[in-house]
């Protein structure tokens, strides 16, 4: 037996007729011509093969079937209104969870310099999570976690249906303590092969990491295979090992600025050999986002770009 499919408009008309006990009264309340109200009712009764109202020239009353049917109709209309309200609230209210992913250094930067500048977040809960790219994602595109709303990372998304907004380029280079460099002098990336480098687990290739540098005054990037005794799953732990004279790290200057100013870490090379990385914000198309995500996204992008500009001007 085929199930009937009903239009909300027809159900609403029947509900109002039952409430007013009048075709004319229902037409007035609904702002519909009386003839159209009558036609909707007649067509509906014909379709289901049952009478809902007994109609005479003097009165209109619910049939036994109509008495049983109207509570179901009203419950359906209420559920439909709840659904419409839920969708409207989801789309427009500043309420709920927004999850931001990024590499360890980026998440630390957001927590330190960006998130506190997003004002009036209402009942939004901002979750910061670490997501370090593996070596395949650098070439094949970043995965977008299922619970992610905003991903700040160094490569384009693997899913071409996502939006990728370019933020800036930033430089990473090699750093170590003065004590380490006094014991183990180094002048160029070619000499890294003879040094203990602190490695990142997600970038491991045959017990090594591949570090890239643009040699001074060159536009061609070169790759260098580096090894070491210490392997970390995030850059913050690698930084702590480097501070304890255990090797060389590859890091953005901006992320370790305070350690440079304190003289804890210094660049390894006299001539600035650097690797330029893109910083990209990845998110779903705005028409698929609830209001809370749009609000946080706008705040992150605006304040992140302002902070990047200030950092560049200070340099």
PDB file of C-alpha atoms in Angstrom:
ATOM      1  CA  UNK A   1       0.000   0.000   0.000  1.00  0.00           C
ATOM      2  CA  UNK A   2       1.420   3.354  -1.031  1.00  0.00           C
ATOM      3  CA  UNK A   3       1.841   5.909   1.757  1.00  0.00           C
ATOM      4  CA  UNK A   4       0.188   9.285   1.268  1.00  0.00           C
ATOM      5  CA  UNK A   5       2.421  12.362   1.023  1.00  0.00           C
ATOM      6  CA  UNK A   6       0.814  15.547   2.318  1.00  0.00           C
ATOM      7  CA  UNK A   7       1.616  19.204   1.791  1.00  0.00           C
ATOM      8  CA  UNK A   8       1.937  21.360   4.895  1.00  0.00           C
ATOM      9  CA  UNK A   9      -0.241  24.002   3.240  1.00  0.00           C
ATOM     10  CA  UNK A  10      -3.170  21.560   2.974  1.00  0.00           C
ATOM     11  CA  UNK A  11      -2.730  20.426   6.581  1.00  0.00           C
ATOM     12  CA  UNK A  12      -2.663  24.024   7.784  1.00  0.00           C
ATOM     13  CA  UNK A  13      -5.890  24.827   5.922  1.00  0.00           C
ATOM     14  CA  UNK A  14      -7.675  21.817   7.472  1.00  0.00           C
ATOM     15  CA  UNK A  15      -6.384  22.762  10.948  1.00  0.00           C
ATOM     16  CA  UNK A  16      -7.689  26.340  10.666  1.00  0.00           C
ATOM     17  CA  UNK A  17     -11.063  25.190   9.294  1.00  0.00           C
ATOM     18  CA  UNK A  18     -11.390  22.821  12.267  1.00  0.00           C
ATOM     19  CA  UNK A  19     -10.508  25.634  14.659  1.00  0.00           C
ATOM     20  CA  UNK A  20     -12.951  28.195  13.183  1.00  0.00           C
ATOM     21  CA  UNK A  21     -15.635  25.742  12.065  1.00  0.00           C
ATOM     22  CA  UNK A  22     -15.968  28.012   9.044  1.00  0.00           C
ATOM     23  CA  UNK A  23     -14.633  28.010   5.485  1.00  0.00           C
ATOM     24  CA  UNK A  24     -15.000  31.789   5.354  1.00  0.00           C
ATOM     25  CA  UNK A  25     -13.336  32.296   8.732  1.00  0.00           C
ATOM     26  CA  UNK A  26     -10.417  30.111   7.694  1.00  0.00           C
ATOM     27  CA  UNK A  27     -10.066  32.027   4.431  1.00  0.00           C
ATOM     28  CA  UNK A  28      -9.886  35.323   6.353  1.00  0.00           C
ATOM     29  CA  UNK A  29      -7.288  34.084   8.830  1.00  0.00           C
ATOM     30  CA  UNK A  30      -5.128  32.542   6.122  1.00  0.00           C
ATOM     31  CA  UNK A  31      -5.493  35.393   3.642  1.00  0.00           C
ATOM     32  CA  UNK A  32      -6.730  33.012   0.938  1.00  0.00           C
ATOM     33  CA  UNK A  33      -9.842  33.322  -1.248  1.00  0.00           C
ATOM     34  CA  UNK A  34     -12.750  31.320   0.180  1.00  0.00           C
ATOM     35  CA  UNK A  35     -13.151  29.412  -3.087  1.00  0.00           C
ATOM     36  CA  UNK A  36      -9.518  28.293  -2.888  1.00  0.00           C
ATOM     37  CA  UNK A  37      -9.939  27.100   0.700  1.00  0.00           C
ATOM     38  CA  UNK A  38     -12.962  25.044  -0.361  1.00  0.00           C
ATOM     39  CA  UNK A  39     -11.056  23.561  -3.280  1.00  0.00           C
ATOM     40  CA  UNK A  40      -8.055  22.585  -1.103  1.00  0.00           C
ATOM     41  CA  UNK A  41     -10.376  20.828   1.329  1.00  0.00           C
ATOM     42  CA  UNK A  42     -12.386  19.073  -1.407  1.00  0.00           C
ATOM     43  CA  UNK A  43      -9.239  17.931  -3.231  1.00  0.00           C
ATOM     44  CA  UNK A  44      -7.731  16.611   0.022  1.00  0.00           C
ATOM     45  CA  UNK A  45     -10.852  14.631   0.928  1.00  0.00           C
ATOM     46  CA  UNK A  46     -11.040  13.201  -2.574  1.00  0.00           C
ATOM     47  CA  UNK A  47      -7.406  12.195  -2.422  1.00  0.00           C
ATOM     48  CA  UNK A  48      -7.693  10.271   0.857  1.00  0.00           C
ATOM     49  CA  UNK A  49     -11.199   8.942   0.126  1.00  0.00           C
ATOM     50  CA  UNK A  50     -12.661  10.073   3.454  1.00  0.00           C
ATOM     51  CA  UNK A  51     -14.757  13.009   4.621  1.00  0.00           C
ATOM     52  CA  UNK A  52     -13.247  15.274   7.275  1.00  0.00           C
ATOM     53  CA  UNK A  53     -16.176  17.685   7.620  1.00  0.00           C
ATOM     54  CA  UNK A  54     -19.942  17.410   7.365  1.00  0.00           C
ATOM     55  CA  UNK A  55     -21.073  20.490   5.465  1.00  0.00           C
ATOM     56  CA  UNK A  56     -24.585  21.919   5.177  1.00  0.00           C
ATOM     57  CA  UNK A  57     -25.835  25.381   4.342  1.00  0.00           C
ATOM     58  CA  UNK A  58     -26.165  26.098   8.079  1.00  0.00           C
ATOM     59  CA  UNK A  59     -23.147  24.510   9.777  1.00  0.00           C
ATOM     60  CA  UNK A  60     -19.822  22.738   9.351  1.00  0.00           C
ATOM     61  CA  UNK A  61     -18.768  19.984  11.757  1.00  0.00           C
ATOM     62  CA  UNK A  62     -16.015  17.388  11.998  1.00  0.00           C
ATOM     63  CA  UNK A  63     -16.874  13.811  11.082  1.00  0.00           C
ATOM     64  CA  UNK A  64     -15.824  10.983  13.381  1.00  0.00           C
ATOM     65  CA  UNK A  65     -12.773  10.511  11.171  1.00  0.00           C
ATOM     66  CA  UNK A  66     -12.124  14.258  11.237  1.00  0.00           C
ATOM     67  CA  UNK A  67     -12.204  14.314  15.065  1.00  0.00           C
ATOM     68  CA  UNK A  68      -9.525  11.612  15.121  1.00  0.00           C
ATOM     69  CA  UNK A  69      -7.488  13.151  12.303  1.00  0.00           C
ATOM     70  CA  UNK A  70      -7.147  16.777  13.437  1.00  0.00           C
ATOM     71  CA  UNK A  71      -4.921  16.042  16.501  1.00  0.00           C
ATOM     72  CA  UNK A  72      -2.489  14.235  14.177  1.00  0.00           C
ATOM     73  CA  UNK A  73      -2.536  17.172  11.780  1.00  0.00           C
ATOM     74  CA  UNK A  74      -1.880  19.666  14.582  1.00  0.00           C
ATOM     75  CA  UNK A  75       0.977  17.549  15.975  1.00  0.00           C
ATOM     76  CA  UNK A  76       2.537  17.357  12.492  1.00  0.00           C
ATOM     77  CA  UNK A  77       2.276  21.124  12.056  1.00  0.00           C
ATOM     78  CA  UNK A  78       3.906  21.688  15.452  1.00  0.00           C
ATOM     79  CA  UNK A  79       6.776  19.338  14.589  1.00  0.00           C
ATOM     80  CA  UNK A  80       7.235  21.075  11.273  1.00  0.00           C
ATOM     81  CA  UNK A  81       7.404  24.442  13.041  1.00  0.00           C
ATOM     82  CA  UNK A  82       9.945  23.052  15.507  1.00  0.00           C
ATOM     83  CA  UNK A  83      12.044  21.825  12.586  1.00  0.00           C
ATOM     84  CA  UNK A  84      11.845  25.196  10.840  1.00  0.00           C
ATOM     85  CA  UNK A  85      12.826  26.978  14.071  1.00  0.00           C
ATOM     86  CA  UNK A  86      15.733  24.596  14.623  1.00  0.00           C
ATOM     87  CA  UNK A  87      17.065  25.211  11.116  1.00  0.00           C
ATOM     88  CA  UNK A  88      16.641  28.969  11.512  1.00  0.00           C
ATOM     89  CA  UNK A  89      18.391  28.964  14.897  1.00  0.00           C
ATOM     90  CA  UNK A  90      21.175  26.727  13.618  1.00  0.00           C
ATOM     91  CA  UNK A  91      21.781  29.039  10.697  1.00  0.00           C
ATOM     92  CA  UNK A  92      21.508  32.370  12.494  1.00  0.00           C
ATOM     93  CA  UNK A  93      22.259  32.084  16.215  1.00  0.00           C
ATOM     94  CA  UNK A  94      25.668  32.416  17.843  1.00  0.00           C
ATOM     95  CA  UNK A  95      25.423  29.216  19.819  1.00  0.00           C
ATOM     96  CA  UNK A  96      27.246  25.895  19.800  1.00  0.00           C
ATOM     97  CA  UNK A  97      30.681  24.483  19.063  1.00  0.00           C
ATOM     98  CA  UNK A  98      33.239  25.754  16.536  1.00  0.00           C
ATOM     99  CA  UNK A  99      36.322  23.565  16.055  1.00  0.00           C
ATOM    100  CA  UNK A 100      39.567  25.012  14.693  1.00  0.00           C
ATOM    101  CA  UNK A 101      42.411  22.707  13.663  1.00  0.00           C
ATOM    102  CA  UNK A 102      46.006  23.595  12.843  1.00  0.00           C
ATOM    103  CA  UNK A 103      49.617  22.498  13.291  1.00  0.00           C
ATOM    104  CA  UNK A 104      51.024  22.839  16.803  1.00  0.00           C
ATOM    105  CA  UNK A 105      52.762  26.145  16.125  1.00  0.00           C
ATOM    106  CA  UNK A 106      49.734  27.637  14.377  1.00  0.00           C
ATOM    107  CA  UNK A 107      47.352  26.628  17.188  1.00  0.00           C
ATOM    108  CA  UNK A 108      49.748  28.161  19.729  1.00  0.00           C
ATOM    109  CA  UNK A 109      49.875  31.356  17.658  1.00  0.00           C
ATOM    110  CA  UNK A 110      46.073  31.518  17.470  1.00  0.00           C
ATOM    111  CA  UNK A 111      45.779  31.010  21.219  1.00  0.00           C
ATOM    112  CA  UNK A 112      48.444  33.617  21.943  1.00  0.00           C
ATOM    113  CA  UNK A 113      47.619  36.360  19.430  1.00  0.00           C
ATOM    114  CA  UNK A 114      44.217  35.886  17.754  1.00  0.00           C
ATOM    115  CA  UNK A 115      41.410  34.106  19.617  1.00  0.00           C
ATOM    116  CA  UNK A 116      41.140  36.595  22.500  1.00  0.00           C
ATOM    117  CA  UNK A 117      40.437  39.374  19.974  1.00  0.00           C
ATOM    118  CA  UNK A 118      37.187  37.772  18.792  1.00  0.00           C
ATOM    119  CA  UNK A 119      34.600  39.580  20.907  1.00  0.00           C
ATOM    120  CA  UNK A 120      30.932  38.959  21.745  1.00  0.00           C
ATOM    121  CA  UNK A 121      30.947  35.236  21.021  1.00  0.00           C
ATOM    122  CA  UNK A 122      27.694  34.676  22.915  1.00  0.00           C
ATOM    123  CA  UNK A 123      27.194  30.964  23.647  1.00  0.00           C
ATOM    124  CA  UNK A 124      29.814  29.822  21.127  1.00  0.00           C
ATOM    125  CA  UNK A 125      32.389  27.325  22.401  1.00  0.00           C
ATOM    126  CA  UNK A 126      35.678  27.499  20.475  1.00  0.00           C
ATOM    127  CA  UNK A 127      37.693  24.269  20.434  1.00  0.00           C
ATOM    128  CA  UNK A 128      41.360  24.415  19.367  1.00  0.00           C
ATOM    129  CA  UNK A 129      42.821  21.129  18.160  1.00  0.00           C
ATOM    130  CA  UNK A 130      46.211  20.110  16.818  1.00  0.00           C
ATOM    131  CA  UNK A 131      46.461  18.678  13.311  1.00  0.00           C
ATOM    132  CA  UNK A 132      49.992  18.192  11.959  1.00  0.00           C
ATOM    133  CA  UNK A 133      50.263  17.368   8.265  1.00  0.00           C
ATOM    134  CA  UNK A 134      51.954  14.151   7.266  1.00  0.00           C
ATOM    135  CA  UNK A 135      54.409  14.073   4.375  1.00  0.00           C
ATOM    136  CA  UNK A 136      51.789  12.793   1.892  1.00  0.00           C
ATOM    137  CA  UNK A 137      49.416  15.683   2.600  1.00  0.00           C
ATOM    138  CA  UNK A 138      52.050  18.240   1.614  1.00  0.00           C
ATOM    139  CA  UNK A 139      51.821  16.880  -1.928  1.00  0.00           C
ATOM    140  CA  UNK A 140      48.309  15.368  -2.128  1.00  0.00           C
ATOM    141  CA  UNK A 141      46.375  17.975  -0.116  1.00  0.00           C
ATOM    142  CA  UNK A 142      45.239  18.284   3.490  1.00  0.00           C
ATOM    143  CA  UNK A 143      42.490  16.076   4.873  1.00  0.00           C
ATOM    144  CA  UNK A 144      39.588  17.921   6.536  1.00  0.00           C
ATOM    145  CA  UNK A 145      38.610  16.200   9.824  1.00  0.00           C
ATOM    146  CA  UNK A 146      34.921  15.318  10.197  1.00  0.00           C
ATOM    147  CA  UNK A 147      34.416  17.593  13.201  1.00  0.00           C
ATOM    148  CA  UNK A 148      36.472  20.455  11.763  1.00  0.00           C
ATOM    149  CA  UNK A 149      34.968  23.865  10.969  1.00  0.00           C
ATOM    150  CA  UNK A 150      38.169  25.796  10.211  1.00  0.00           C
ATOM    151  CA  UNK A 151      41.565  24.328   9.287  1.00  0.00           C
ATOM    152  CA  UNK A 152      44.623  26.610   9.260  1.00  0.00           C
ATOM    153  CA  UNK A 153      47.439  24.758   7.536  1.00  0.00           C
ATOM    154  CA  UNK A 154      50.263  24.829   4.975  1.00  0.00           C
ATOM    155  CA  UNK A 155      48.728  23.260   1.875  1.00  0.00           C
ATOM    156  CA  UNK A 156      45.546  23.199  -0.178  1.00  0.00           C
ATOM    157  CA  UNK A 157      42.707  20.813   0.753  1.00  0.00           C
ATOM    158  CA  UNK A 158      42.439  17.391  -0.805  1.00  0.00           C
ATOM    159  CA  UNK A 159      38.683  17.973  -1.178  1.00  0.00           C
ATOM    160  CA  UNK A 160      38.287  20.529  -3.964  1.00  0.00           C
ATOM    161  CA  UNK A 161      34.750  21.322  -2.764  1.00  0.00           C
ATOM    162  CA  UNK A 162      36.185  23.169   0.239  1.00  0.00           C
ATOM    163  CA  UNK A 163      37.188  26.840   0.216  1.00  0.00           C
ATOM    164  CA  UNK A 164      40.902  27.677   0.566  1.00  0.00           C
ATOM    165  CA  UNK A 165      41.745  31.262   1.543  1.00  0.00           C
ATOM    166  CA  UNK A 166      45.414  32.236   1.218  1.00  0.00           C
ATOM    167  CA  UNK A 167      46.734  34.157   4.236  1.00  0.00           C
ATOM    168  CA  UNK A 168      50.464  34.665   3.831  1.00  0.00           C
ATOM    169  CA  UNK A 169      53.850  33.066   3.277  1.00  0.00           C
ATOM    170  CA  UNK A 170      56.153  32.617   6.233  1.00  0.00           C
ATOM    171  CA  UNK A 171      59.735  31.475   6.536  1.00  0.00           C
ATOM    172  CA  UNK A 172      61.094  28.545   8.518  1.00  0.00           C
ATOM    173  CA  UNK A 173      64.768  27.937   9.102  1.00  0.00           C
ATOM    174  CA  UNK A 174      67.159  26.051  11.360  1.00  0.00           C
ATOM    175  CA  UNK A 175      67.765  27.076  14.991  1.00  0.00           C
ATOM    176  CA  UNK A 176      69.821  25.758  17.879  1.00  0.00           C
ATOM    177  CA  UNK A 177      71.283  26.976  21.165  1.00  0.00           C
ATOM    178  CA  UNK A 178      74.591  28.799  21.285  1.00  0.00           C
ATOM    179  CA  UNK A 179      75.977  25.987  23.427  1.00  0.00           C
ATOM    180  CA  UNK A 180      75.081  23.369  20.804  1.00  0.00           C
ATOM    181  CA  UNK A 181      76.592  25.469  17.999  1.00  0.00           C
ATOM    182  CA  UNK A 182      79.780  26.082  19.995  1.00  0.00           C
ATOM    183  CA  UNK A 183      80.221  22.318  20.226  1.00  0.00           C
ATOM    184  CA  UNK A 184      78.959  21.611  16.701  1.00  0.00           C
ATOM    185  CA  UNK A 185      79.594  24.540  14.314  1.00  0.00           C
ATOM    186  CA  UNK A 186      77.567  24.695  11.099  1.00  0.00           C
ATOM    187  CA  UNK A 187      77.714  27.125   8.158  1.00  0.00           C
ATOM    188  CA  UNK A 188      75.250  25.825   5.550  1.00  0.00           C
ATOM    189  CA  UNK A 189      72.412  23.310   5.095  1.00  0.00           C
ATOM    190  CA  UNK A 190      74.844  20.945   3.345  1.00  0.00           C
ATOM    191  CA  UNK A 191      76.416  20.278   6.754  1.00  0.00           C
ATOM    192  CA  UNK A 192      73.138  19.175   8.387  1.00  0.00           C
ATOM    193  CA  UNK A 193      73.964  15.569   7.515  1.00  0.00           C
ATOM    194  CA  UNK A 194      76.626  15.670  10.240  1.00  0.00           C
ATOM    195  CA  UNK A 195      74.302  17.026  12.938  1.00  0.00           C
ATOM    196  CA  UNK A 196      71.666  15.807  15.359  1.00  0.00           C
ATOM    197  CA  UNK A 197      68.367  17.243  14.125  1.00  0.00           C
ATOM    198  CA  UNK A 198      65.162  16.984  16.128  1.00  0.00           C
ATOM    199  CA  UNK A 199      62.639  15.188  13.941  1.00  0.00           C
ATOM    200  CA  UNK A 200      58.856  15.315  13.610  1.00  0.00           C
ATOM    201  CA  UNK A 201      57.188  11.909  13.612  1.00  0.00           C
ATOM    202  CA  UNK A 202      54.537  12.669  10.985  1.00  0.00           C
ATOM    203  CA  UNK A 203      57.284  13.686   8.525  1.00  0.00           C
ATOM    204  CA  UNK A 204      59.418  10.547   8.949  1.00  0.00           C
ATOM    205  CA  UNK A 205      60.778   8.897   5.797  1.00  0.00           C
ATOM    206  CA  UNK A 206      63.134   5.969   6.468  1.00  0.00           C
ATOM    207  CA  UNK A 207      64.241   7.256   9.889  1.00  0.00           C
ATOM    208  CA  UNK A 208      64.762  10.785   8.589  1.00  0.00           C
ATOM    209  CA  UNK A 209      62.994  14.058   7.838  1.00  0.00           C
ATOM    210  CA  UNK A 210      63.361  16.037   4.637  1.00  0.00           C
ATOM    211  CA  UNK A 211      64.086  19.722   5.272  1.00  0.00           C
ATOM    212  CA  UNK A 212      63.903  22.197   2.449  1.00  0.00           C
ATOM    213  CA  UNK A 213      65.746  25.479   2.004  1.00  0.00           C
ATOM    214  CA  UNK A 214      66.018  28.171  -0.588  1.00  0.00           C
ATOM    215  CA  UNK A 215      69.762  28.837  -0.660  1.00  0.00           C
ATOM    216  CA  UNK A 216      70.677  32.471  -0.155  1.00  0.00           C
ATOM    217  CA  UNK A 217      69.692  34.586  -3.200  1.00  0.00           C
ATOM    218  CA  UNK A 218      68.215  31.574  -5.033  1.00  0.00           C
ATOM    219  CA  UNK A 219      64.688  30.751  -6.237  1.00  0.00           C
ATOM    220  CA  UNK A 220      65.283  26.994  -6.400  1.00  0.00           C
ATOM    221  CA  UNK A 221      64.430  24.963  -3.322  1.00  0.00           C
ATOM    222  CA  UNK A 222      66.816  22.188  -2.264  1.00  0.00           C
ATOM    223  CA  UNK A 223      66.030  19.156  -0.136  1.00  0.00           C
ATOM    224  CA  UNK A 224      68.236  17.907   2.688  1.00  0.00           C
ATOM    225  CA  UNK A 225      67.884  14.561   4.463  1.00  0.00           C
ATOM    226  CA  UNK A 226      68.330  15.035   8.211  1.00  0.00           C
ATOM    227  CA  UNK A 227      68.525  12.508  11.047  1.00  0.00           C
ATOM    228  CA  UNK A 228      68.776  12.600  14.816  1.00  0.00           C
ATOM    229  CA  UNK A 229      68.256  10.798  18.106  1.00  0.00           C
ATOM    230  CA  UNK A 230      65.046  12.585  19.102  1.00  0.00           C
ATOM    231  CA  UNK A 231      61.641  12.305  17.443  1.00  0.00           C
ATOM    232  CA  UNK A 232      58.560  14.294  18.527  1.00  0.00           C
ATOM    233  CA  UNK A 233      54.928  14.251  17.468  1.00  0.00           C
ATOM    234  CA  UNK A 234      54.681  18.048  17.687  1.00  0.00           C
ATOM    235  CA  UNK A 235      56.887  21.101  17.286  1.00  0.00           C
ATOM    236  CA  UNK A 236      56.439  22.324  20.880  1.00  0.00           C
ATOM    237  CA  UNK A 237      58.147  19.236  22.283  1.00  0.00           C
ATOM    238  CA  UNK A 238      60.872  19.560  19.652  1.00  0.00           C
ATOM    239  CA  UNK A 239      61.435  23.149  20.767  1.00  0.00           C
ATOM    240  CA  UNK A 240      61.899  22.084  24.383  1.00  0.00           C
ATOM    241  CA  UNK A 241      64.509  19.502  23.347  1.00  0.00           C
ATOM    242  CA  UNK A 242      66.360  22.092  21.288  1.00  0.00           C
ATOM    243  CA  UNK A 243      66.379  24.497  24.253  1.00  0.00           C
ATOM    244  CA  UNK A 244      68.192  21.773  26.212  1.00  0.00           C
ATOM    245  CA  UNK A 245      71.043  21.658  23.658  1.00  0.00           C
ATOM    246  CA  UNK A 246      69.953  18.355  22.104  1.00  0.00           C
ATOM    247  CA  UNK A 247      69.990  19.374  18.459  1.00  0.00           C
ATOM    248  CA  UNK A 248      68.739  21.578  15.641  1.00  0.00           C
ATOM    249  CA  UNK A 249      65.087  22.334  14.957  1.00  0.00           C
ATOM    250  CA  UNK A 250      63.307  23.666  11.891  1.00  0.00           C
ATOM    251  CA  UNK A 251      60.893  26.364  13.008  1.00  0.00           C
ATOM    252  CA  UNK A 252      59.177  29.609  11.978  1.00  0.00           C
ATOM    253  CA  UNK A 253      60.985  32.646  13.356  1.00  0.00           C
ATOM    254  CA  UNK A 254      57.680  34.164  14.512  1.00  0.00           C
ATOM    255  CA  UNK A 255      56.839  31.159  16.700  1.00  0.00           C
ATOM    256  CA  UNK A 256      60.102  31.332  18.651  1.00  0.00           C
ATOM    257  CA  UNK A 257      60.630  35.090  18.654  1.00  0.00           C
ATOM    258  CA  UNK A 258      60.815  35.334  22.435  1.00  0.00           C
ATOM    259  CA  UNK A 259      63.517  32.642  22.591  1.00  0.00           C
ATOM    260  CA  UNK A 260      65.507  34.484  19.938  1.00  0.00           C
ATOM    261  CA  UNK A 261      65.186  37.751  21.869  1.00  0.00           C
ATOM    262  CA  UNK A 262      66.275  35.980  25.073  1.00  0.00           C
ATOM    263  CA  UNK A 263      69.263  34.462  23.278  1.00  0.00           C
ATOM    264  CA  UNK A 264      68.032  30.932  23.997  1.00  0.00           C
ATOM    265  CA  UNK A 265      67.956  29.973  20.299  1.00  0.00           C
ATOM    266  CA  UNK A 266      69.822  31.479  17.378  1.00  0.00           C
ATOM    267  CA  UNK A 267      69.769  30.871  13.593  1.00  0.00           C
ATOM    268  CA  UNK A 268      72.221  28.212  12.475  1.00  0.00           C
ATOM    269  CA  UNK A 269      73.329  29.939   9.266  1.00  0.00           C
ATOM    270  CA  UNK A 270      75.046  33.276   8.764  1.00  0.00           C
ATOM    271  CA  UNK A 271      73.311  33.738   5.422  1.00  0.00           C
ATOM    272  CA  UNK A 272      69.573  33.324   5.782  1.00  0.00           C
ATOM    273  CA  UNK A 273      68.694  29.965   4.267  1.00  0.00           C
ATOM    274  CA  UNK A 274      64.923  29.634   4.516  1.00  0.00           C
ATOM    275  CA  UNK A 275      61.991  27.487   3.422  1.00  0.00           C
ATOM    276  CA  UNK A 276      58.878  29.494   2.539  1.00  0.00           C
ATOM    277  CA  UNK A 277      55.569  27.914   3.546  1.00  0.00           C
ATOM    278  CA  UNK A 278      52.045  28.987   2.654  1.00  0.00           C
ATOM    279  CA  UNK A 279      49.539  29.623   5.417  1.00  0.00           C
ATOM    280  CA  UNK A 280      46.024  28.766   4.229  1.00  0.00           C
ATOM    281  CA  UNK A 281      42.601  28.807   5.894  1.00  0.00           C
ATOM    282  CA  UNK A 282      40.304  25.969   4.765  1.00  0.00           C
ATOM    283  CA  UNK A 283      36.577  25.840   5.454  1.00  0.00           C
ATOM    284  CA  UNK A 284      33.248  24.773   3.972  1.00  0.00           C
ATOM    285  CA  UNK A 285      31.313  27.064   1.662  1.00  0.00           C
ATOM    286  CA  UNK A 286      29.517  29.757   3.623  1.00  0.00           C
ATOM    287  CA  UNK A 287      26.058  28.692   2.467  1.00  0.00           C
ATOM    288  CA  UNK A 288      26.635  25.400   4.322  1.00  0.00           C
ATOM    289  CA  UNK A 289      27.810  27.025   7.545  1.00  0.00           C
ATOM    290  CA  UNK A 290      25.762  27.930  10.623  1.00  0.00           C
ATOM    291  CA  UNK A 291      25.976  31.480  11.923  1.00  0.00           C
ATOM    292  CA  UNK A 292      28.360  30.545  14.740  1.00  0.00           C
ATOM    293  CA  UNK A 293      30.987  29.230  12.298  1.00  0.00           C
ATOM    294  CA  UNK A 294      30.679  32.246  10.006  1.00  0.00           C
ATOM    295  CA  UNK A 295      31.091  34.593  12.983  1.00  0.00           C
ATOM    296  CA  UNK A 296      34.223  32.855  14.308  1.00  0.00           C
ATOM    297  CA  UNK A 297      35.669  32.415  10.805  1.00  0.00           C
ATOM    298  CA  UNK A 298      35.319  36.133  10.072  1.00  0.00           C
ATOM    299  CA  UNK A 299      36.936  36.953  13.421  1.00  0.00           C
ATOM    300  CA  UNK A 300      39.826  34.537  12.888  1.00  0.00           C
ATOM    301  CA  UNK A 301      40.576  35.715   9.353  1.00  0.00           C
ATOM    302  CA  UNK A 302      40.310  39.422  10.170  1.00  0.00           C
ATOM    303  CA  UNK A 303      42.435  39.281  13.312  1.00  0.00           C
ATOM    304  CA  UNK A 304      44.920  36.795  11.872  1.00  0.00           C
ATOM    305  CA  UNK A 305      45.562  39.012   8.846  1.00  0.00           C
ATOM    306  CA  UNK A 306      45.930  42.078  11.080  1.00  0.00           C
ATOM    307  CA  UNK A 307      48.362  40.235  13.353  1.00  0.00           C
ATOM    308  CA  UNK A 308      50.385  38.978  10.381  1.00  0.00           C
ATOM    309  CA  UNK A 309      50.628  42.532   9.043  1.00  0.00           C
ATOM    310  CA  UNK A 310      51.804  43.813  12.437  1.00  0.00           C
ATOM    311  CA  UNK A 311      54.423  41.051  12.677  1.00  0.00           C
ATOM    312  CA  UNK A 312      55.722  41.883   9.190  1.00  0.00           C
ATOM    313  CA  UNK A 313      55.932  45.608  10.038  1.00  0.00           C
ATOM    314  CA  UNK A 314      57.893  44.841  13.212  1.00  0.00           C
ATOM    315  CA  UNK A 315      60.426  42.905  11.170  1.00  0.00           C
TER     316      UNK A 315
END
